[in-house]
Amino acid sequence: MGQQNGFGGGLIIGSVIGAVVGGVIGTVLATTKEKQIAGIDSYKLQKVPKGQEMPFSTEESIELARNGLETKIAQLNLAIDDVRQQLETVKASSEED
């Protein structure tokens, strides 16, 4: 009976510690990834209020839109690569068990 009481307390303490450690690791990884994405995100599209003309010619606006889309694609590729690495790590650790 004594072990059952210790198990419940250990489970709760382990859950709290795991949540804290997971939160810290997640924050560090998210900050690192955000800095990588910010380095790629060098092009910004300007929003033009309704009723005003775009300050760019059609070709310039198309080029800006294309650059913006390329930036978004690069961000998505980084996110996909990150998830792929995380899944490979989880898969490798589960195969070892």
Short mmCIF file of C-alpha atoms in Angstrom, two decimals:
data_model
loop_
_atom_site.label_atom_id
_atom_site.label_comp_id
_atom_site.label_asym_id
_atom_site.label_seq_id
_atom_site.Cartn_x
_atom_site.Cartn_y
_atom_site.Cartn_z
CA MET A 1 0.00 0.00 0.00
CA GLY A 2 2.87 2.38 0.74
CA GLN A 3 4.14 2.09 -2.80
CA GLN A 4 0.78 3.08 -4.27
CA ASN A 5 0.76 6.33 -2.29
CA GLY A 6 4.32 7.08 -3.42
CA PHE A 7 3.40 6.32 -7.02
CA GLY A 8 0.64 8.93 -7.10
CA GLY A 9 2.86 11.63 -5.62
CA GLY A 10 5.72 10.70 -7.92
CA LEU A 11 3.41 10.80 -10.92
CA ILE A 12 2.23 14.30 -10.07
CA ILE A 13 5.74 15.60 -9.36
CA GLY A 14 7.05 13.98 -12.55
CA SER A 15 4.26 15.55 -14.58
CA VAL A 16 4.97 19.01 -13.18
CA ILE A 17 8.73 18.72 -13.72
CA GLY A 18 8.20 17.32 -17.22
CA ALA A 19 5.88 20.18 -18.10
CA VAL A 20 8.38 22.77 -16.88
CA VAL A 21 11.32 21.17 -18.70
CA GLY A 22 9.24 20.72 -21.87
CA GLY A 23 8.10 24.34 -21.72
CA VAL A 24 11.66 25.61 -21.37
CA ILE A 25 12.93 23.45 -24.23
CA GLY A 26 9.98 24.45 -26.42
CA THR A 27 10.58 28.13 -25.72
CA VAL A 28 14.28 27.86 -26.57
CA LEU A 29 13.59 25.97 -29.80
CA ALA A 30 10.80 28.34 -30.83
CA THR A 31 12.99 31.38 -30.21
CA THR A 32 15.81 29.87 -32.26
CA LYS A 33 13.47 28.99 -35.12
CA GLU A 34 11.89 32.46 -35.00
CA LYS A 35 15.32 34.06 -35.38
CA GLN A 36 16.05 31.84 -38.40
CA ILE A 37 12.76 32.75 -40.01
CA ALA A 38 13.25 36.46 -39.27
CA GLY A 39 16.58 36.32 -41.12
CA ILE A 40 14.85 34.94 -44.20
CA ASP A 41 11.89 37.31 -44.03
CA SER A 42 13.57 40.31 -45.63
CA TYR A 43 10.83 41.28 -48.07
CA LYS A 44 7.62 42.86 -46.88
CA LEU A 45 4.60 43.69 -48.96
CA GLN A 46 3.12 47.10 -48.31
CA LYS A 47 -0.57 47.35 -47.61
CA VAL A 48 -2.23 50.14 -49.53
CA PRO A 49 -5.39 51.68 -48.05
CA LYS A 50 -8.53 51.45 -50.16
CA GLY A 51 -8.92 54.27 -52.64
CA GLN A 52 -5.19 54.85 -53.04
CA GLU A 53 -3.12 53.68 -55.94
CA MET A 54 -0.23 51.34 -55.47
CA PRO A 55 3.07 53.23 -55.44
CA PHE A 56 4.61 50.54 -57.67
CA SER A 57 4.12 49.64 -61.29
CA THR A 58 2.41 46.37 -62.06
CA GLU A 59 5.73 44.62 -62.69
CA GLU A 60 7.17 45.90 -59.41
CA SER A 61 4.12 44.79 -57.47
CA ILE A 62 4.26 41.35 -59.09
CA GLU A 63 7.94 41.08 -58.19
CA LEU A 64 7.22 42.10 -54.58
CA ALA A 65 4.41 39.56 -54.37
CA ARG A 66 6.67 36.84 -55.80
CA ASN A 67 9.41 37.67 -53.31
CA GLY A 68 6.90 37.59 -50.48
CA LEU A 69 5.64 34.19 -51.58
CA GLU A 70 9.20 32.86 -51.86
CA THR A 71 9.82 34.01 -48.30
CA LYS A 72 6.68 32.26 -47.07
CA ILE A 73 7.68 29.06 -48.91
CA ALA A 74 11.12 29.19 -47.29
CA GLN A 75 9.46 29.57 -43.87
CA LEU A 76 7.20 26.58 -44.55
CA ASN A 77 10.17 24.50 -45.70
CA LEU A 78 12.02 25.31 -42.47
CA ALA A 79 8.99 24.32 -40.41
CA ILE A 80 8.59 21.06 -42.37
CA ASP A 81 12.28 20.21 -41.91
CA ASP A 82 12.02 20.93 -38.18
CA VAL A 83 9.00 18.65 -37.76
CA ARG A 84 10.67 15.94 -39.85
CA GLN A 85 13.74 16.03 -37.58
CA GLN A 86 11.58 15.88 -34.47
CA LEU A 87 9.65 12.89 -35.82
CA GLU A 88 12.87 11.08 -36.76
CA THR A 89 14.17 11.62 -33.22
CA VAL A 90 10.95 10.28 -31.70
CA LYS A 91 10.95 7.31 -34.07
CA ALA A 92 14.60 6.48 -33.32
CA SER A 93 14.06 6.68 -29.56
CA SER A 94 10.94 4.49 -29.74
CA GLU A 95 12.80 1.87 -31.80
CA GLU A 96 15.56 1.71 -29.17
CA ASP A 97 13.02 0.87 -26.45
#
